Amino acid sequence: MKSGADRLSSMMLSVNRKSEDRSLLPWTFRPNVGVRLFVSLVLGFVVAIIATPVHRMGASENIPYGLVLALILVGTSAWEARARSGIIGLVLHLTASCFGATMLAGQGFMGDVLVPVGGEAFTTFFGLHVGYFWLLGLILVQFVIAMLPLPWFTVVPRLSDARSAALDADAAPSDGVGSMTQEDGEESAPLASMVEKSHDDDASHGHPQS
């Protein structure tokens, strides 16, 4: 009989898995529910710290490729958070990433600002507004992740080494037999035609017409 923690783990993972299958999952998916939630929380903060400086790349040239890369990074991490620990893990990831981005948006000890908005120094559209797009996109991307269908977040355990080797061993002879049969069939077709023609020639010589 499953304990309350096991039932909660299955519900939050959105898929029922046996405990022995957990060793075949990615390493951040293997621990218990509390550890997986903590991992999602930490990664949400880390991804915001990494993506916030990236989001301004190309903004001064009106080519915001940094914003695209930053949102892809956040979306990927958010998908993993939901796949790892369900909707609760995604909420923790959203909270931590918003905290990290907001912390960097403020003025630093040296007076630097990593999410500047407006100002005479910026003359292009994205140079002026990319900070808004980043802070709003950070939330919007994770909201979209929360609305996606549940089957999109199922992580299939990999095959164990022993089972994979057994499947390869079973497949190898059948493939070889199949290929040999096909090649033999292709080679035997013209041979049969030659034999049939030879028989026709013998018949014509053996029974000449009057």
C-alpha positions as semicolon CSV with decimal commas, in nm:
position;residue;x (nm);y (nm);z (nm)
1;M;0,000;0,000;0,000
2;K;0,135;0,341;-0,098
3;S;0,216;0,591;0,175
4;G;0,089;0,948;0,168
5;A;0,426;1,074;0,043
6;D;0,424;0,825;-0,245
7;R;0,072;0,925;-0,348
8;L;0,168;1,292;-0,335
9;S;0,477;1,216;-0,541
10;S;0,271;1,039;-0,808
11;M;0,017;1,322;-0,816
12;M;0,279;1,594;-0,846
13;L;0,468;1,406;-1,117
14;S;0,134;1,366;-1,298
15;V;0,220;1,004;-1,378
16;N;0,228;0,686;-1,172
17;R;0,573;0,531;-1,161
18;K;0,719;0,254;-0,957
19;S;1,003;0,341;-0,725
20;E;1,241;0,105;-0,907
21;D;1,193;0,299;-1,231
22;R;1,317;0,622;-1,073
23;S;1,680;0,523;-1,119
24;L;1,623;0,531;-1,495
25;L;1,505;0,895;-1,489
26;P;1,727;1,207;-1,513
27;W;1,907;1,260;-1,184
28;T;1,701;1,564;-1,075
29;F;1,383;1,353;-1,115
30;R;1,501;1,073;-0,885
31;P;1,483;1,219;-0,529
32;N;1,169;1,251;-0,318
33;V;0,911;1,526;-0,362
34;G;1,070;1,774;-0,123
35;V;1,407;1,761;-0,294
36;R;1,251;1,798;-0,640
37;L;1,056;2,104;-0,524
38;F;1,373;2,255;-0,382
39;V;1,557;2,191;-0,710
40;S;1,281;2,368;-0,905
41;L;1,297;2,663;-0,665
42;V;1,675;2,697;-0,691
43;L;1,681;2,659;-1,069
44;G;1,413;2,926;-1,104
45;F;1,636;3,173;-0,923
46;V;1,950;3,064;-1,110
47;V;1,789;3,089;-1,453
48;A;1,673;3,445;-1,376
49;I;2,023;3,546;-1,266
50;I;2,167;3,405;-1,590
51;A;1,898;3,525;-1,831
52;T;1,859;3,881;-1,699
53;P;2,198;4,005;-1,826
54;V;2,142;3,816;-2,153
55;H;1,809;3,979;-2,240
56;R;1,967;4,309;-2,356
57;M;2,191;4,151;-2,618
58;G;2,115;4,305;-2,957
59;A;1,859;4,549;-2,820
60;S;2,066;4,856;-2,911
61;E;2,066;4,738;-3,276
62;N;1,690;4,662;-3,267
63;I;1,767;4,289;-3,303
64;P;1,660;4,145;-2,965
65;Y;1,816;3,801;-2,998
66;G;1,919;3,819;-2,633
67;L;1,555;3,853;-2,529
68;V;1,464;3,547;-2,738
69;L;1,747;3,342;-2,587
70;A;1,654;3,451;-2,234
71;L;1,288;3,354;-2,280
72;I;1,384;3,018;-2,432
73;L;1,607;2,952;-2,133
74;V;1,327;3,037;-1,890
75;G;1,074;2,831;-2,085
76;T;1,301;2,526;-2,090
77;S;1,369;2,549;-1,718
78;A;0,997;2,600;-1,646
79;W;0,906;2,293;-1,853
80;E;1,153;2,086;-1,655
81;A;1,013;2,223;-1,328
82;R;0,661;2,113;-1,415
83;A;0,777;1,776;-1,551
84;R;0,990;1,721;-1,239
85;S;0,749;1,825;-0,964
86;G;0,416;1,918;-1,119
87;I;0,230;2,246;-1,104
88;I;0,355;2,321;-0,753
89;G;0,713;2,301;-0,874
90;L;0,627;2,536;-1,160
91;V;0,475;2,788;-0,917
92;L;0,792;2,777;-0,706
93;H;1,002;2,819;-1,021
94;L;0,794;3,121;-1,125
95;T;0,822;3,278;-0,781
96;A;1,199;3,232;-0,759
97;S;1,262;3,356;-1,114
98;C;1,051;3,667;-1,060
99;F;1,235;3,737;-0,737
100;G;1,574;3,699;-0,910
101;A;1,481;3,920;-1,206
102;T;1,328;4,188;-0,980
103;M;1,635;4,186;-0,759
104;L;1,860;4,251;-1,058
105;A;1,622;4,512;-1,196
106;G;1,696;4,738;-0,903
107;Q;2,001;4,959;-0,867
108;G;2,318;4,777;-0,764
109;F;2,585;4,879;-0,516
110;M;2,784;5,057;-0,788
111;G;2,479;5,228;-0,935
112;D;2,445;4,982;-1,224
113;V;2,105;4,863;-1,348
114;L;2,075;4,540;-1,547
115;V;1,716;4,607;-1,658
116;P;1,719;4,970;-1,766
117;V;1,394;5,109;-1,903
118;G;1,388;5,434;-2,103
119;G;1,657;5,699;-2,087
120;E;1,830;5,923;-2,337
121;A;2,110;5,672;-2,393
122;F;1,877;5,436;-2,579
123;T;1,757;5,542;-2,922
124;T;1,603;5,224;-3,065
125;F;1,263;5,075;-2,988
126;F;1,395;4,760;-2,823
127;G;1,669;4,955;-2,652
128;L;1,397;5,155;-2,476
129;H;1,144;4,881;-2,407
130;V;1,327;4,546;-2,391
131;G;1,331;4,562;-2,011
132;Y;0,950;4,566;-2,005
133;F;0,935;4,278;-2,252
134;W;1,174;4,075;-2,038
135;L;0,992;4,122;-1,708
136;L;0,650;4,058;-1,863
137;G;0,772;3,774;-2,084
138;L;0,929;3,601;-1,785
139;I;0,582;3,565;-1,634
140;L;0,393;3,505;-1,959
141;V;0,615;3,218;-2,074
142;Q;0,569;3,030;-1,749
143;F;0,195;3,097;-1,753
144;V;0,179;2,937;-2,099
145;I;0,378;2,638;-1,967
146;A;0,116;2,598;-1,693
147;M;-0,164;2,589;-1,953
148;L;-0,008;2,323;-2,177
149;P;-0,158;1,968;-2,183
150;L;-0,040;1,730;-1,915
151;P;0,096;1,457;-2,151
152;W;0,353;1,706;-2,281
153;F;0,534;1,680;-1,946
154;T;0,568;1,303;-1,922
155;V;0,929;1,192;-1,891
156;V;0,972;0,834;-2,012
157;P;1,237;0,636;-1,820
158;R;1,523;0,512;-2,034
159;L;1,578;0,140;-2,083
160;S;1,809;-0,028;-1,839
161;D;2,142;-0,144;-1,980
162;A;2,050;-0,512;-1,945
163;R;1,714;-0,471;-2,115
164;S;1,863;-0,261;-2,394
165;A;2,131;-0,524;-2,459
166;A;1,866;-0,799;-2,463
167;L;1,655;-0,608;-2,716
168;D;1,960;-0,551;-2,937
169;A;2,047;-0,920;-2,919
170;D;1,692;-1,021;-3,015
171;A;1,677;-0,773;-3,301
172;A;2,012;-0,861;-3,458
173;P;1,933;-1,219;-3,579
174;S;1,590;-1,125;-3,710
175;D;1,736;-0,836;-3,906
176;G;2,005;-1,058;-4,052
177;V;1,758;-1,328;-4,152
178;G;1,526;-1,073;-4,305
179;S;1,800;-0,917;-4,513
180;M;1,932;-1,255;-4,627
181;T;1,586;-1,367;-4,730
182;Q;1,531;-1,052;-4,928
183;E;1,869;-1,078;-5,102
184;D;1,815;-1,446;-5,178
185;G;1,476;-1,364;-5,324
186;E;1,622;-1,095;-5,545
187;E;1,900;-1,328;-5,665
188;S;1,670;-1,626;-5,722
189;A;1,429;-1,436;-5,947
190;P;1,661;-1,410;-6,253
191;L;1,784;-1,768;-6,189
192;A;1,429;-1,902;-6,204
193;S;1,372;-1,711;-6,526
194;M;1,684;-1,866;-6,681
195;V;1,577;-2,218;-6,578
196;E;1,232;-2,167;-6,723
197;K;1,379;-2,046;-7,052
198;S;1,612;-2,348;-7,065
199;H;1,318;-2,584;-7,021
200;D;1,133;-2,413;-7,305
201;D;1,435;-2,452;-7,533
202;D;1,465;-2,824;-7,448
203;A;1,098;-2,877;-7,517
204;S;1,122;-2,707;-7,856
205;H;1,425;-2,921;-7,958
206;G;1,272;-3,242;-7,830
207;H;0,945;-3,200;-8,023
208;P;1,020;-3,049;-8,365
209;Q;0,731;-2,930;-8,571
210;S;0,642;-3,130;-8,887
